[in-house]
């Protein structure tokens, strides 16, 4: 194997592929990065792959090939080396059981692993449709914040992807808050429908890393609840697949209130800063209290024998005055995700979930992002 490649192109391709490398590989070869230079139907391209039996990643990039070949080397080591190379073209060659990298006056020699022991990557499922890469990344980021971090309940660590015709709905919850985002996409078939539960961390990392191309192609297999379900994404010369999570997701639509007793609007940036300041005195797991009245909201944290903070902001209120309290971290996550300069908080009672949205582009339209948050009961 012998090829030349631009230093930045190599560093970028290796770094992206290395994200999928397992931290504690179940078998040693899974710590490797699979390198294929040239070869059948791949004359002037380099393919790098990583796989941990759950998630696979593969990137393809242009190179100058002198001699086609395949090798398997430590992925983490290759990532560290390629990141630190000087700004010169890189020449990669194999010599027996070694791979050599030359870049300017720097030279590295890596030991190879047995290529024949490396598992085959799963085939990409059939393409289901495409979505704008930037909008997809933003939508996934908005819902991934509400996914659970507790692996003992795998279902809650996922994002539910519902596809019905031209609409994709993303939803996640950790039981204390729920995020739902709708977006349009271009399905391969107008009557296409599917449901998948994708690990939130994998989905967020993937969506964020596929913004190099204008569109992301989404592919699904086995989403009928039987067999090994899989989802695949492809864009800008990069492709990744992930196994789906099992389990029935909560019937989240029934959690969203159908009508509200009150609605408040506050400038988002000022609200975020005020919550951050007031919550400085909030002990772990203690809430920030919001008292809405005509024209203002008063934020308070801390009680009696502890440090206390109070701040008032301008706010508009439709409905009766209301006192409601939230976990400040959950409230800040939602305010940072709504993507609007005005935060709209809709509530029914101080003990029932409130829904945070941005202000819709036009009155009467439903916002495409909703963040439901459970209030904290106030004692006394």
XYZ file of C-alpha atoms in Angstrom:
380
model
C 0.000 0.000 0.000
C 1.327 3.433 -0.920
C -0.562 6.720 -1.203
C -0.268 10.487 -0.685
C -2.898 12.681 0.939
C -3.316 16.284 2.074
C -2.521 16.592 5.787
C -5.796 18.349 6.705
C -7.887 15.868 4.697
C -6.242 12.959 6.533
C -6.626 14.552 9.985
C -10.288 15.380 9.319
C -11.163 11.902 7.987
C -9.310 10.080 10.783
C -10.791 12.281 13.543
C -14.330 11.740 12.258
C -13.918 7.964 12.009
C -12.206 7.713 15.406
C -15.353 9.020 17.159
C -16.862 5.549 16.779
C -13.914 3.639 18.279
C -14.990 1.797 21.439
C -13.420 2.999 24.708
C -13.137 -0.581 25.985
C -13.158 -2.794 22.876
C -14.668 -6.256 23.500
C -12.028 -7.703 21.125
C -8.656 -6.042 20.369
C -9.211 -5.626 16.591
C -12.158 -3.271 17.241
C -9.621 -0.735 18.550
C -8.289 -0.647 15.000
C -9.092 1.687 12.119
C -9.568 -0.121 8.826
C -7.694 1.527 5.943
C -8.442 0.738 2.289
C -6.465 2.645 -0.361
C -7.560 2.260 -3.985
C -8.628 -1.181 -5.175
C -11.724 -2.330 -6.998
C -13.911 0.582 -8.109
C -12.081 2.735 -5.557
C -9.034 3.730 -7.616
C -8.298 7.183 -6.264
C -10.000 7.102 -2.895
C -9.168 6.265 0.684
C -11.784 4.539 2.836
C -11.429 4.624 6.625
C -13.760 2.554 8.821
C -14.456 1.966 12.512
C -16.995 -0.380 14.101
C -17.960 -1.449 17.641
C -20.834 -3.830 16.758
C -23.326 -1.056 17.680
C -22.227 1.891 15.558
C -20.200 1.925 12.348
C -18.523 4.875 10.639
C -16.940 5.090 7.216
C -15.455 8.037 5.366
C -14.224 8.268 1.792
C -11.765 10.913 0.568
C -9.567 11.527 -2.489
C -5.902 10.472 -2.500
C -3.060 9.822 -4.959
C -2.656 6.043 -5.006
C 0.606 4.440 -6.131
C -0.165 1.001 -4.772
C -3.596 -0.184 -3.613
C -3.813 -2.035 -0.316
C -5.487 -2.581 3.053
C -4.261 -2.239 6.638
C -5.567 -2.179 10.203
C -3.836 0.065 12.769
C -4.601 1.473 16.212
C -7.319 4.048 15.568
C -6.607 6.222 18.603
C -2.878 6.358 17.848
C -3.515 7.215 14.201
C -5.926 9.983 15.297
C -3.367 11.484 17.702
C -0.591 11.324 15.115
C -2.600 12.767 12.217
C -3.825 15.621 14.439
C -0.252 16.620 15.329
C 1.390 16.373 11.879
C 3.076 19.460 10.373
C 1.353 21.212 7.419
C 2.812 19.107 4.594
C 1.437 16.345 2.334
C 1.443 12.922 4.002
C 2.827 9.770 2.416
C 1.574 6.463 3.802
C 3.255 3.150 2.933
C 3.251 -0.397 4.285
C 6.326 -2.484 4.923
C 5.487 -6.010 6.039
C 3.607 -5.722 9.336
C 4.223 -1.981 9.651
C 2.605 1.190 8.332
C 4.824 4.234 7.827
C 3.624 7.853 7.763
C 5.964 10.533 6.406
C 5.045 14.195 6.659
C 7.791 16.763 6.085
C 10.673 15.619 8.257
C 8.389 13.708 10.654
C 8.176 9.940 10.323
C 5.974 7.505 12.283
C 5.922 3.725 12.218
C 2.782 1.899 13.400
C 2.311 -1.813 13.946
C -0.587 -3.398 12.092
C -3.285 -5.728 13.397
C -4.576 -8.787 11.496
C -6.939 -7.401 8.827
C -8.593 -10.789 8.315
C -9.922 -10.700 11.914
C -11.753 -7.397 11.402
C -15.548 -7.814 11.146
C -17.444 -6.705 8.040
C -19.288 -3.437 8.453
C -23.081 -3.685 8.216
C -24.574 -2.851 4.840
C -26.242 0.544 4.558
C -30.042 0.042 4.743
C -32.138 1.250 1.787
C -32.385 5.065 1.606
C -35.692 6.401 2.967
C -35.241 10.088 2.165
C -33.108 13.204 2.650
C -33.129 16.238 4.915
C -31.150 19.497 4.997
C -28.023 18.809 7.053
C -27.993 22.071 9.053
C -31.679 21.887 9.969
C -31.313 18.227 10.925
C -28.318 18.965 13.187
C -30.189 21.827 14.882
C -33.350 19.733 15.358
C -31.460 16.782 16.855
C -29.576 19.089 19.246
C -32.910 20.537 20.430
C -34.320 17.135 21.419
C -31.155 15.306 22.533
C -30.870 17.582 25.610
C -33.976 15.961 27.129
C -32.817 12.350 26.671
C -32.011 10.348 29.798
C -28.417 9.570 30.807
C -29.285 6.494 32.903
C -28.304 3.357 30.983
C -30.410 1.194 33.297
C -33.462 2.450 31.371
C -32.155 2.248 27.766
C -35.466 3.395 26.253
C -35.109 6.840 27.858
C -31.571 7.302 26.456
C -32.961 7.353 22.916
C -34.574 9.800 20.524
C -37.777 8.560 18.960
C -37.782 9.234 15.219
C -41.282 9.131 13.709
C -41.648 9.516 9.956
C -45.018 10.079 8.349
C -44.874 11.194 4.724
C -42.991 14.515 4.553
C -42.897 15.063 8.322
C -40.230 13.794 10.709
C -40.995 14.109 14.441
C -38.164 13.753 16.967
C -38.945 13.234 20.663
C -37.011 12.438 23.832
C -37.661 12.441 27.566
C -35.938 11.641 30.865
C -39.283 11.720 32.738
C -38.660 15.254 34.065
C -38.862 17.018 30.708
C -39.868 16.195 27.153
C -38.588 17.731 23.917
C -40.474 17.396 20.618
C -39.366 18.808 17.252
C -41.050 18.504 13.872
C -39.287 19.076 10.567
C -39.939 18.520 6.874
C -37.891 16.180 4.734
C -37.969 14.640 1.242
C -39.026 10.977 1.476
C -38.218 8.494 -1.292
C -41.915 7.525 -1.273
C -44.718 9.973 -0.379
C -46.505 7.350 1.758
C -43.383 6.331 3.703
C -43.869 5.836 7.441
C -41.550 4.412 10.101
C -40.704 4.634 13.791
C -37.225 4.135 15.256
C -35.622 4.635 18.676
C -32.037 5.835 18.144
C -29.421 6.245 20.918
C -29.444 10.013 21.592
C -25.675 10.424 21.926
C -25.019 8.614 18.643
C -27.708 10.611 16.845
C -26.453 13.958 18.209
C -22.792 13.222 17.345
C -23.757 12.014 13.869
C -26.065 14.911 12.998
C -23.495 17.467 14.169
C -20.714 15.839 12.122
C -22.618 15.524 8.822
C -23.065 19.229 8.090
C -20.256 19.297 5.468
C -22.733 18.304 2.738
C -25.976 20.183 2.017
C -28.163 17.151 2.714
C -28.152 14.048 4.871
C -29.618 10.846 3.477
C -31.432 8.745 6.082
C -31.847 4.982 5.724
C -33.829 2.539 7.857
C -34.098 -1.215 8.206
C -36.091 -3.474 10.534
C -38.132 -0.679 12.130
C -41.269 -2.753 12.370
C -40.264 -3.894 15.843
C -38.909 -7.218 14.628
C -35.329 -8.327 14.133
C -32.240 -6.150 14.222
C -33.365 -2.594 13.604
C -30.815 -0.229 12.091
C -30.617 3.387 10.974
C -28.057 4.836 8.623
C -26.998 8.377 7.697
C -24.888 9.522 4.776
C -23.628 12.929 3.656
C -20.480 14.650 2.401
C -18.579 11.393 1.806
C -19.340 10.139 5.328
C -21.685 7.364 6.339
C -22.615 5.899 9.696
C -24.988 3.201 10.908
C -26.384 2.519 14.367
C -28.379 -0.285 15.884
C -31.726 0.818 17.233
C -32.850 0.579 20.849
C -35.588 -1.833 21.826
C -38.553 -0.894 23.978
C -41.800 0.987 23.763
C -41.341 4.726 24.025
C -43.718 6.634 26.291
C -46.938 7.854 24.663
C -45.614 11.376 24.801
C -48.363 13.143 22.847
C -50.777 12.550 25.719
C -48.376 14.455 28.019
C -48.653 17.673 26.010
C -51.564 19.768 27.346
C -54.305 20.500 24.820
C -55.261 23.796 26.453
C -53.643 26.265 28.832
C -54.819 28.578 31.614
C -52.035 31.104 31.118
C -49.297 32.216 28.754
C -46.244 34.369 29.531
C -43.620 35.842 27.215
C -40.128 36.963 28.251
C -37.078 38.072 26.242
C -35.028 34.867 25.968
C -31.498 36.283 26.393
C -32.461 38.311 29.499
C -34.350 35.313 30.923
C -31.312 33.030 30.490
C -28.955 35.503 32.182
C -31.364 36.098 35.077
C -31.898 32.352 35.672
C -28.110 31.835 35.670
C -27.589 34.623 38.207
C -30.414 33.670 40.542
C -29.534 29.962 40.462
C -26.040 30.706 41.787
C -27.544 30.464 45.281
C -29.701 27.423 44.482
C -28.304 24.421 46.305
C -28.130 21.176 44.363
C -31.601 20.072 43.204
C -33.344 23.145 44.609
C -35.609 25.058 42.251
C -35.800 28.572 40.907
C -39.233 30.106 41.629
C -40.953 32.192 38.977
C -43.776 34.535 40.008
C -45.625 35.847 36.956
C -47.904 38.863 37.242
C -49.034 41.549 34.797
C -45.924 43.155 33.303
C -43.211 41.223 35.138
C -41.787 37.952 36.375
C -39.886 37.753 39.670
C -37.205 35.046 39.901
C -36.184 33.795 43.362
C -33.886 31.110 44.741
C -32.715 30.146 48.193
C -34.782 30.051 51.380
C -34.736 31.202 55.009
C -31.351 30.184 56.422
C -29.528 30.021 53.068
C -28.158 32.533 50.565
C -30.984 34.119 48.589
C -31.369 35.862 45.241
C -34.226 37.839 43.693
C -34.465 39.458 40.259
C -37.369 40.953 38.301
C -37.761 41.002 34.510
C -40.296 42.499 32.140
C -42.850 39.908 31.000
C -46.259 39.817 29.387
C -48.920 37.571 30.896
C -52.246 36.360 29.608
C -54.311 34.742 32.360
C -54.165 34.759 36.169
C -51.011 35.464 38.191
C -49.076 32.245 38.830
C -46.151 31.060 40.987
C -44.300 28.072 39.533
C -40.856 26.561 40.198
C -38.408 24.628 38.021
C -35.059 22.862 38.174
C -32.791 25.684 36.901
C -30.634 23.366 34.788
C -33.661 21.936 32.978
C -35.102 25.433 32.470
C -31.811 26.723 31.017
C -31.548 23.726 28.659
C -34.966 24.547 27.267
C -34.375 28.300 26.981
C -31.092 27.675 25.134
C -32.777 25.264 22.711
C -35.875 27.181 21.588
C -33.973 29.229 18.991
C -36.142 32.336 19.422
C -35.552 35.784 20.898
C -38.853 35.513 22.782
C -39.545 32.636 25.185
C -43.190 31.644 25.535
C -44.184 29.663 28.649
C -47.660 28.101 28.645
C -49.044 26.642 31.880
C -52.177 25.160 33.388
C -51.514 24.983 37.157
C -48.362 25.373 39.335
C -48.154 21.571 39.761
C -48.741 20.482 36.178
C -46.181 20.490 33.343
C -45.538 23.767 31.532
C -44.562 24.005 27.863
C -41.749 26.249 26.689
C -41.618 27.318 23.031
C -40.293 30.129 20.915
C -42.665 32.676 19.461
C -44.067 31.204 16.216
C -43.146 33.075 12.991
C -46.807 33.975 12.461
C -49.652 34.191 14.939
C -51.867 31.129 14.915
C -49.048 28.830 13.765
C -47.939 25.997 16.004
C -44.246 26.173 16.938
C -42.196 23.293 15.516
C -40.334 22.844 18.830
C -41.927 22.231 22.228
C -40.115 21.644 25.508
C -42.347 20.331 28.287
C -40.939 20.708 31.791
C -42.216 19.331 35.078
C -42.500 21.945 37.843
C -41.039 21.362 41.298
C -43.619 21.442 44.076
C -43.169 24.410 46.351
C -43.375 23.627 50.061
C -45.594 25.842 52.132
